[in-house]
Short mmCIF file of C-alpha atoms in Angstrom, two decimals:
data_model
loop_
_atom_site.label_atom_id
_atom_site.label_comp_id
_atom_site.label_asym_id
_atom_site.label_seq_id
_atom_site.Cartn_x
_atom_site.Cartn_y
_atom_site.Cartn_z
CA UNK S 1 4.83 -111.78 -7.60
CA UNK S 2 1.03 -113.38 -8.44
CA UNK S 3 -0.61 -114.74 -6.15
CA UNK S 4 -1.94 -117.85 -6.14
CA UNK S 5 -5.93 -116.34 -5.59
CA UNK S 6 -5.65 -114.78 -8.92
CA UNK S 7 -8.55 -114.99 -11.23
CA UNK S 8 -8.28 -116.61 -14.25
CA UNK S 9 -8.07 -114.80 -17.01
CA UNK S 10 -11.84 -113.92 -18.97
CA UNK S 11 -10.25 -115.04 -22.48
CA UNK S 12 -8.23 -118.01 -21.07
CA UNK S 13 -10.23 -121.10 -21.65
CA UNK S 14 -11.53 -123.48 -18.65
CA UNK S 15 -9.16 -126.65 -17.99
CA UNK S 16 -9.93 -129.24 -19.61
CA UNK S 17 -11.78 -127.58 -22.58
CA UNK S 18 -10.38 -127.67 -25.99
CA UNK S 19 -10.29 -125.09 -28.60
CA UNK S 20 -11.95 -125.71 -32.28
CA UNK S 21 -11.16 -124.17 -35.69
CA UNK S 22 -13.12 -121.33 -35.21
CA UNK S 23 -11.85 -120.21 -31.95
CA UNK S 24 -14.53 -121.77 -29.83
CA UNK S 25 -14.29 -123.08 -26.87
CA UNK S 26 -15.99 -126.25 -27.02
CA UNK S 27 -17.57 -128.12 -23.38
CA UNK S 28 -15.42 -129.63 -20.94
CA UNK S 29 -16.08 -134.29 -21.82
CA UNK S 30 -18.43 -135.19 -19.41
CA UNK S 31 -17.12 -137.74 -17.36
CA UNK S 32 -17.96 -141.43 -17.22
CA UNK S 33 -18.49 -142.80 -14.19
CA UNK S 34 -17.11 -146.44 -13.88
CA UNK S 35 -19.59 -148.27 -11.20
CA UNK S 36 -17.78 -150.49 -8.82
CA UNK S 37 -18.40 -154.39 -8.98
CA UNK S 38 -19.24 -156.07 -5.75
CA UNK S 39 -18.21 -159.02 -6.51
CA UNK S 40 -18.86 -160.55 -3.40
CA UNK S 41 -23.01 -159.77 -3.97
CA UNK S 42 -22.41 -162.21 -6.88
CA UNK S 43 -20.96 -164.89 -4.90
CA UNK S 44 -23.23 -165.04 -2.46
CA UNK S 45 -25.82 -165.22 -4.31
CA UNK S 46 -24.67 -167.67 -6.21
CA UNK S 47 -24.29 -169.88 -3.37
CA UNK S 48 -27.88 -168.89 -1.80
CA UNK S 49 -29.78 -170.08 -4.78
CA UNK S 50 -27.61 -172.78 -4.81
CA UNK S 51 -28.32 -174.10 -1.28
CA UNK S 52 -32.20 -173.09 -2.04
CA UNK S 53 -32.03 -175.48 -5.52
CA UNK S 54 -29.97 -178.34 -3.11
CA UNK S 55 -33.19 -178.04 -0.76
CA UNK S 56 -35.81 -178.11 -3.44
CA UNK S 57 -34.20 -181.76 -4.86
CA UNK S 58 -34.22 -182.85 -1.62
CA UNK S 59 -37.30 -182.26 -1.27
CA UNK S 60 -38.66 -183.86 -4.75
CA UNK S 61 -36.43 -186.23 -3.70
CA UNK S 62 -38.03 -187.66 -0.38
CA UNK S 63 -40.26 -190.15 0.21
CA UNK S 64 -43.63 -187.85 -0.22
CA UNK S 65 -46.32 -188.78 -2.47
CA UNK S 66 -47.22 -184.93 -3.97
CA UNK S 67 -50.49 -186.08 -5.85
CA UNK S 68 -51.51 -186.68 -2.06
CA UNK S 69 -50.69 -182.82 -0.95
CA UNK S 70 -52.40 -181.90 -3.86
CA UNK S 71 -55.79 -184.08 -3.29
CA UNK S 72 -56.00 -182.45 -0.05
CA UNK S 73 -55.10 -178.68 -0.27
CA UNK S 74 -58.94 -177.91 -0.86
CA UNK S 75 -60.15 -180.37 1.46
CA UNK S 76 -63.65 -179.51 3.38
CA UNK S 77 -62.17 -181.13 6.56
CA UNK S 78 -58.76 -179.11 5.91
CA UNK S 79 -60.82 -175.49 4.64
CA UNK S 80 -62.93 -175.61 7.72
CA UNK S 81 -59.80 -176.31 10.36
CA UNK S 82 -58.31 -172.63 8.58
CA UNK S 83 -61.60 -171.24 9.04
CA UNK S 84 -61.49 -171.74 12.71
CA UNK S 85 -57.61 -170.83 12.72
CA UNK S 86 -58.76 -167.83 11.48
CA UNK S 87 -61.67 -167.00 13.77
CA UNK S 88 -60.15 -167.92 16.84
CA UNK S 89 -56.82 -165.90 15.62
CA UNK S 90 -59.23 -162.66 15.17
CA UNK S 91 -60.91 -163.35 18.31
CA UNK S 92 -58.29 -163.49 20.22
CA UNK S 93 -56.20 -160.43 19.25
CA UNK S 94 -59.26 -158.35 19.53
CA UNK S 95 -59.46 -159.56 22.68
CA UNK S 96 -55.76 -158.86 23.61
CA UNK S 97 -55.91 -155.47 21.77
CA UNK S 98 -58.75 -154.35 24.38
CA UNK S 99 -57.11 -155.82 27.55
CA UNK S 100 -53.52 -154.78 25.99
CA UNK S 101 -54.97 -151.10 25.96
CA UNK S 102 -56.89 -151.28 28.87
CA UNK S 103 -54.08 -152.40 31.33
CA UNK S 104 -51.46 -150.03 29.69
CA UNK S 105 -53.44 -147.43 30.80
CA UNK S 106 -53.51 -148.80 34.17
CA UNK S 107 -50.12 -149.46 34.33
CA UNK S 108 -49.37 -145.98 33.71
CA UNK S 109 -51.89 -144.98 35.84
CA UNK S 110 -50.83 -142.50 38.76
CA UNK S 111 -52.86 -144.89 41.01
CA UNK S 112 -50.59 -147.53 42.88
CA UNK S 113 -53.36 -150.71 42.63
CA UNK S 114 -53.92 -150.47 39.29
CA UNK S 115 -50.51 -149.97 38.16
CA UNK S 116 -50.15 -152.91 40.47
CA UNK S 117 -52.80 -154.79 39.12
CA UNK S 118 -51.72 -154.30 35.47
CA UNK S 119 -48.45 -155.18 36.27
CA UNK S 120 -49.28 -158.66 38.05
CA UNK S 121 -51.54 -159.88 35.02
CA UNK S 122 -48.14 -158.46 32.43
CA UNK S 123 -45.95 -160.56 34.37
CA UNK S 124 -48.44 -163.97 34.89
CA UNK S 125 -49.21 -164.57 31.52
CA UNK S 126 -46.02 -163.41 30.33
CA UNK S 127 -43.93 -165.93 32.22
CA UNK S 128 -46.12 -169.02 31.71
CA UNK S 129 -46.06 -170.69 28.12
CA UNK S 130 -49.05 -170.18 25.94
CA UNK S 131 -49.49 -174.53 26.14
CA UNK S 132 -49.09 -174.51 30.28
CA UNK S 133 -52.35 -171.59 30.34
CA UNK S 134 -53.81 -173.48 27.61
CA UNK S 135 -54.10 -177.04 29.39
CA UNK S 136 -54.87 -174.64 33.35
CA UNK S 137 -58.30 -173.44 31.29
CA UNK S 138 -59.04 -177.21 30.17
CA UNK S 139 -58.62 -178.63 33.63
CA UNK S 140 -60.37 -175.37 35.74
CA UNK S 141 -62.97 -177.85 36.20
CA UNK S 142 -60.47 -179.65 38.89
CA UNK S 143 -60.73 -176.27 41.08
CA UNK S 144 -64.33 -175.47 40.42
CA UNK S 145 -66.49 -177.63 39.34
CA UNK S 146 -69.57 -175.65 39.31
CA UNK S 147 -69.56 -171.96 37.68
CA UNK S 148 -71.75 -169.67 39.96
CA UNK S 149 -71.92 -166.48 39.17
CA UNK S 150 -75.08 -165.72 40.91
CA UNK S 151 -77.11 -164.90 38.12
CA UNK S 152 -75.53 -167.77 35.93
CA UNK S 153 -74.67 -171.10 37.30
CA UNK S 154 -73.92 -174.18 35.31
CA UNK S 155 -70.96 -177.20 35.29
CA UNK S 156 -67.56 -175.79 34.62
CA UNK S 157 -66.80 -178.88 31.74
CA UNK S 158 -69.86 -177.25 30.03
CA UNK S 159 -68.62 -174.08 30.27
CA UNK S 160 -65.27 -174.84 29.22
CA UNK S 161 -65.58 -175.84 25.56
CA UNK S 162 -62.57 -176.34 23.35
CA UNK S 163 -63.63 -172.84 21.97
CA UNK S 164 -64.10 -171.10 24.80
CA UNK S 165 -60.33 -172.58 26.64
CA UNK S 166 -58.81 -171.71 23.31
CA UNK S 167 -60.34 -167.95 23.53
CA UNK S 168 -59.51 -167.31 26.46
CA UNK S 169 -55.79 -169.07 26.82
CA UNK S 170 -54.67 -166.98 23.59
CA UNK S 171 -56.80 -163.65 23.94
CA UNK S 172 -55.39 -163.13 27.50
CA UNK S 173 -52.40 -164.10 26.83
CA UNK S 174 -51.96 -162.12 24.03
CA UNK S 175 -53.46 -159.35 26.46
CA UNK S 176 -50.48 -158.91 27.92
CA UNK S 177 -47.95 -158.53 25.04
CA UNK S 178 -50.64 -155.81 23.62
CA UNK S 179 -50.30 -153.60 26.89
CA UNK S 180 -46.51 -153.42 26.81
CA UNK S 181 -46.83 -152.71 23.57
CA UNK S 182 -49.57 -149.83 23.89
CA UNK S 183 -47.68 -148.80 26.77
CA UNK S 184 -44.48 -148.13 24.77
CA UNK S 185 -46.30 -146.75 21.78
CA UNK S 186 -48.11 -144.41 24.26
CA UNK S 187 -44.58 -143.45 25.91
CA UNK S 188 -43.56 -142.62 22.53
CA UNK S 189 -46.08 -139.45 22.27
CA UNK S 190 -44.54 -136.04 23.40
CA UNK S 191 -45.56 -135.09 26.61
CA UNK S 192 -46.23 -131.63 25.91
CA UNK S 193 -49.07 -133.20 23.70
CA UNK S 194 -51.01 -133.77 26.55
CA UNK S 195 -50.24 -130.74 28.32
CA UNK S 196 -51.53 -128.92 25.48
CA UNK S 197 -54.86 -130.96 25.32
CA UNK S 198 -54.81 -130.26 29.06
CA UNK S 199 -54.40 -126.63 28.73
CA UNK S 200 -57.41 -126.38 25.98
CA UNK S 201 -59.55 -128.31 29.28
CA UNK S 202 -59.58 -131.56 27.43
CA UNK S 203 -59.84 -134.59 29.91
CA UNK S 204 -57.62 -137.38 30.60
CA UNK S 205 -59.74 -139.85 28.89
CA UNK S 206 -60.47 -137.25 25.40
CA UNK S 207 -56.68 -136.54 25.52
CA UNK S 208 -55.97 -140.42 25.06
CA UNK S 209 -58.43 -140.93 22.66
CA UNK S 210 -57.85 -137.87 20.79
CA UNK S 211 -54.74 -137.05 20.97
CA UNK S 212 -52.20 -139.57 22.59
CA UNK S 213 -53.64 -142.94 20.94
CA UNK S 214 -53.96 -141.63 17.35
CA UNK S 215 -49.84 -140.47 17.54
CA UNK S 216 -49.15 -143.13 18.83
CA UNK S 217 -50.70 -145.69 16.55
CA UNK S 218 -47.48 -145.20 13.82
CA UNK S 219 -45.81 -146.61 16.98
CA UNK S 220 -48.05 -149.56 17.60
CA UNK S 221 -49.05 -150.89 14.12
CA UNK S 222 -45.87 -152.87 13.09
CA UNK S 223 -45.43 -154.59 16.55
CA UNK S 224 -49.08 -155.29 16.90
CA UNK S 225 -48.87 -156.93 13.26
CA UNK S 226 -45.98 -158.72 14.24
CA UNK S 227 -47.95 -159.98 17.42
CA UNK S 228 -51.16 -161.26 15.20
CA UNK S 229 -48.79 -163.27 12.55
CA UNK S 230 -47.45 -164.96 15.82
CA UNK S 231 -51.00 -165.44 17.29
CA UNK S 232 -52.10 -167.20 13.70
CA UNK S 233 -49.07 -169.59 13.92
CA UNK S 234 -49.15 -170.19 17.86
CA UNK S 235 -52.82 -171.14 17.64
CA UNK S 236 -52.19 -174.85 16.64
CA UNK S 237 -50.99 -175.09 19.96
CA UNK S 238 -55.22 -175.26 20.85
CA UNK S 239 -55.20 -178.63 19.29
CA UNK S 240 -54.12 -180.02 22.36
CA UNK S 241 -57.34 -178.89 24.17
CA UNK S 242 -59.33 -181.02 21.24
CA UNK S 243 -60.05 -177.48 19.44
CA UNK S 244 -60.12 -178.81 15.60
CA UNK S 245 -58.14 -176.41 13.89
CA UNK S 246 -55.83 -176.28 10.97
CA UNK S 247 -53.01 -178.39 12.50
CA UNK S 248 -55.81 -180.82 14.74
CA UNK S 249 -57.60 -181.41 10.90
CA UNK S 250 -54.57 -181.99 9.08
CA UNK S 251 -53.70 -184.54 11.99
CA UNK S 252 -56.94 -186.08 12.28
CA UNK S 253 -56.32 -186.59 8.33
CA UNK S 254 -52.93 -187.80 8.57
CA UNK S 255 -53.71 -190.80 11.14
CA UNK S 256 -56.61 -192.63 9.20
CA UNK S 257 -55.19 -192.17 5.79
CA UNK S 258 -51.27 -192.66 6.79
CA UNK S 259 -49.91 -190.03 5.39
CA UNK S 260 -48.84 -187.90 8.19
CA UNK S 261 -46.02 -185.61 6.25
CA UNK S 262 -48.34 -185.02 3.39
CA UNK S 263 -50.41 -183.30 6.27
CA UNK S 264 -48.11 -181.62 7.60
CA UNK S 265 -47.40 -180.11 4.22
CA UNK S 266 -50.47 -179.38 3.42
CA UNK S 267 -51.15 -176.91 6.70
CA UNK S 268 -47.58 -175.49 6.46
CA UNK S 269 -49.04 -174.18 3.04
CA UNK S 270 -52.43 -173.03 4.28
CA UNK S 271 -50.52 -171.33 7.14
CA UNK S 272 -48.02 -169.62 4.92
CA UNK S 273 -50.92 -168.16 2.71
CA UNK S 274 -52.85 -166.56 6.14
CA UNK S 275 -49.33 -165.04 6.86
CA UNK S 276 -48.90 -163.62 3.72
CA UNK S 277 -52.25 -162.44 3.33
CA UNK S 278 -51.61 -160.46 6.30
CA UNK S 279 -48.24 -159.57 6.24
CA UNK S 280 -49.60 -157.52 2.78
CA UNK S 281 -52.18 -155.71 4.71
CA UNK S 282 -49.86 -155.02 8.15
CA UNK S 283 -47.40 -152.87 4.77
CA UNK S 284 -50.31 -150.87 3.93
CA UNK S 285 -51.40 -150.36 7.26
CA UNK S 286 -48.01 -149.40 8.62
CA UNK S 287 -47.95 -147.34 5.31
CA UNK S 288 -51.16 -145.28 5.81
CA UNK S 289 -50.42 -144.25 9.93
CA UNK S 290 -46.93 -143.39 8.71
CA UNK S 291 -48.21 -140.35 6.44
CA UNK S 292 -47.70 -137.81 9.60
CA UNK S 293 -44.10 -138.54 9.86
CA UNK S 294 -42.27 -139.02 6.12
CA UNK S 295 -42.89 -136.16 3.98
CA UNK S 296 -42.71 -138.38 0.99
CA UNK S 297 -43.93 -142.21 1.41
CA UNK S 298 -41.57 -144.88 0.18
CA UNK S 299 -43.09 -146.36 -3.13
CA UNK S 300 -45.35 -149.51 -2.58
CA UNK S 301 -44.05 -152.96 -4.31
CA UNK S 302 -46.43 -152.21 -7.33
CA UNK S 303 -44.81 -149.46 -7.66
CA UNK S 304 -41.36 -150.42 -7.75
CA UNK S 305 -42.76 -152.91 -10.46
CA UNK S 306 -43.89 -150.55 -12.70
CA UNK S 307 -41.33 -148.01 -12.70
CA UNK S 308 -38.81 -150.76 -13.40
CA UNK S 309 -41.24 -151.56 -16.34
CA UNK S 310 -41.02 -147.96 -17.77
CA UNK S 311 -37.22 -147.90 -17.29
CA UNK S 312 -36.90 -151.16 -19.85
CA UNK S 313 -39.31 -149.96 -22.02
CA UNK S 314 -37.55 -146.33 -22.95
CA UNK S 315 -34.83 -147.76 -24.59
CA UNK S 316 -37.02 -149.45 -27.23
CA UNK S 317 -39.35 -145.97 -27.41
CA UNK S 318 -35.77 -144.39 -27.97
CA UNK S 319 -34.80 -146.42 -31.11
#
């Protein structure tokens, strides 16, 4: 009786091989591997682009004069609102990136007031709008009047420019999105990283530096990036304090010359450019602080680009 764990036997050819004239035994066929067809990938796509084409002609279709968008897109009125969109955008997340590290710190801080305090400013200007704190810092001269500060007195409406209420209504409240998110991001880190920096007599404020911040900066990046696209968009809301910006220039435009949607256009294109600009560098930022945790990075758009380039080129090298 044979078993069924029996070798083969040495001159008995493998399955599947075939035998020539000579006595050969010639290579199993390689096998040809039939990809599947999603058809439903196609379908929906279809239909996508088809919606997108449907929204385009609707577009070209409305009543906007174009020539107008286009007279404007490089307007000195319309350049100079971005350029404040864009300073009072930087301005205000550095500011919210210091106060959003500064009162994570506290709030994990094994001292009950400042934990207390950290959490109080967290929840204020998290549960008021962005437009409510806004209009509070144009009217602060119907509580005080006068500034004194003892070494600096002067009338609050002179103190509180358009600028300076549109500082400080987006950098603190963009303060306290930054320390929840530095707080998390600092959670993140292992605590036997700071036991470690501890145990080599490092102090509490060289082990955050050091060691806890720069871990947990892979952590931090994308939100905060995510946070600062938000900030560039929800700063038009400082055109209600008479802060010309973007949106308050292309308004100011729209109601002399009547063309209100041609405006509107033409800072919904100026805004989409800032975004992208950024949302490029946020990639290769979130690219760089992830070295420490992917052994190999993921390739880079370019990349992609020109390895699909080489792919469609080796046939023709081939031939």
């Amino acid at each position: 009786m044979t078993d069924k764990f029996d070798k083969v036997p040495a001159d008995e050819p493998p399955k599947g091989s075939a035998v020539t004239k000579e006595g050969a035994t010639a290579p199993p066929e390689q096998i040809k591997a039939i990809p599947v067809r999603h058809w439903g990938r196609w379908v929906s796509g279809v239909v996508v682009v088809a919606l997108l084409g449907a929204l385009v002609y609707a577009f070209s279709q409305g009543d906007v004069n174009w020539d107008t968008v286009g007279d404007f897109i490089f307007d000195d009125r319309i350049l100079t609102g971005m350029g404040r969109t864009l300073l009072i955008s930087v301005l205000s997340m550095i500011i919210g990136l210091v106060l959003g590290v500064l009162f994570a710190v506290m709030r994990l801080s094994k001292n009950p007031v400042t934990g207390a305090v950290a959490w109080l400013y967290i929840w204020f200007f998290r549960g008021t709008p962005v437009y409510v704190q806004l209009l509070l810092w144009f009217n602060l001269a119907l509580i005080f009047p006068v500034l004194n500060l003892g070494f600096y007195k002067d009338e609050m409406v002179d103190v509180m420019t358009p600028f300076m209420v549109a500082l400080l209504g987006l950098g603190l409240n963009e303060g306290a999105y930054m320390a929840e998110i530095v707080r998390a991001g600092i959670q993140s880190v292992d605590e036997g990283q700071t036991e470690a920096s501890h145990a080599l007599g490092m102090s509490n404020s060289k082990t955050m530096r050091r060691v806890v911040l720069p871990q947990a900066m892979r952590v931090i990046v994308p939100p905060t990036g995510n946070e600062f696209i938000n900030l560039l968009k929800t700063s038009s809301l400082v055109a209600a304090v008479q802060y010309v910006e973007l949106t308050r220039a292309a308004q100011n435009i729209g109601s002399t010359s009547f063309a209100v949607m041609e405006m509107l256009l033409v800072a919904s294109f100026w805004y989409l450019v800032l975004t992208s600009v950024f949302s490029v560098g946020q990639y290769y930022l979130e690219r760089r602080y992830a070295r420490g945790s992917l052994r190999s990075l993921p390739p880079t758009p370019w990349q992609k680009v020109k390895a699909n380039l080489v792919r469609f080129r080796r046939p023709e090298v081939a031939r």
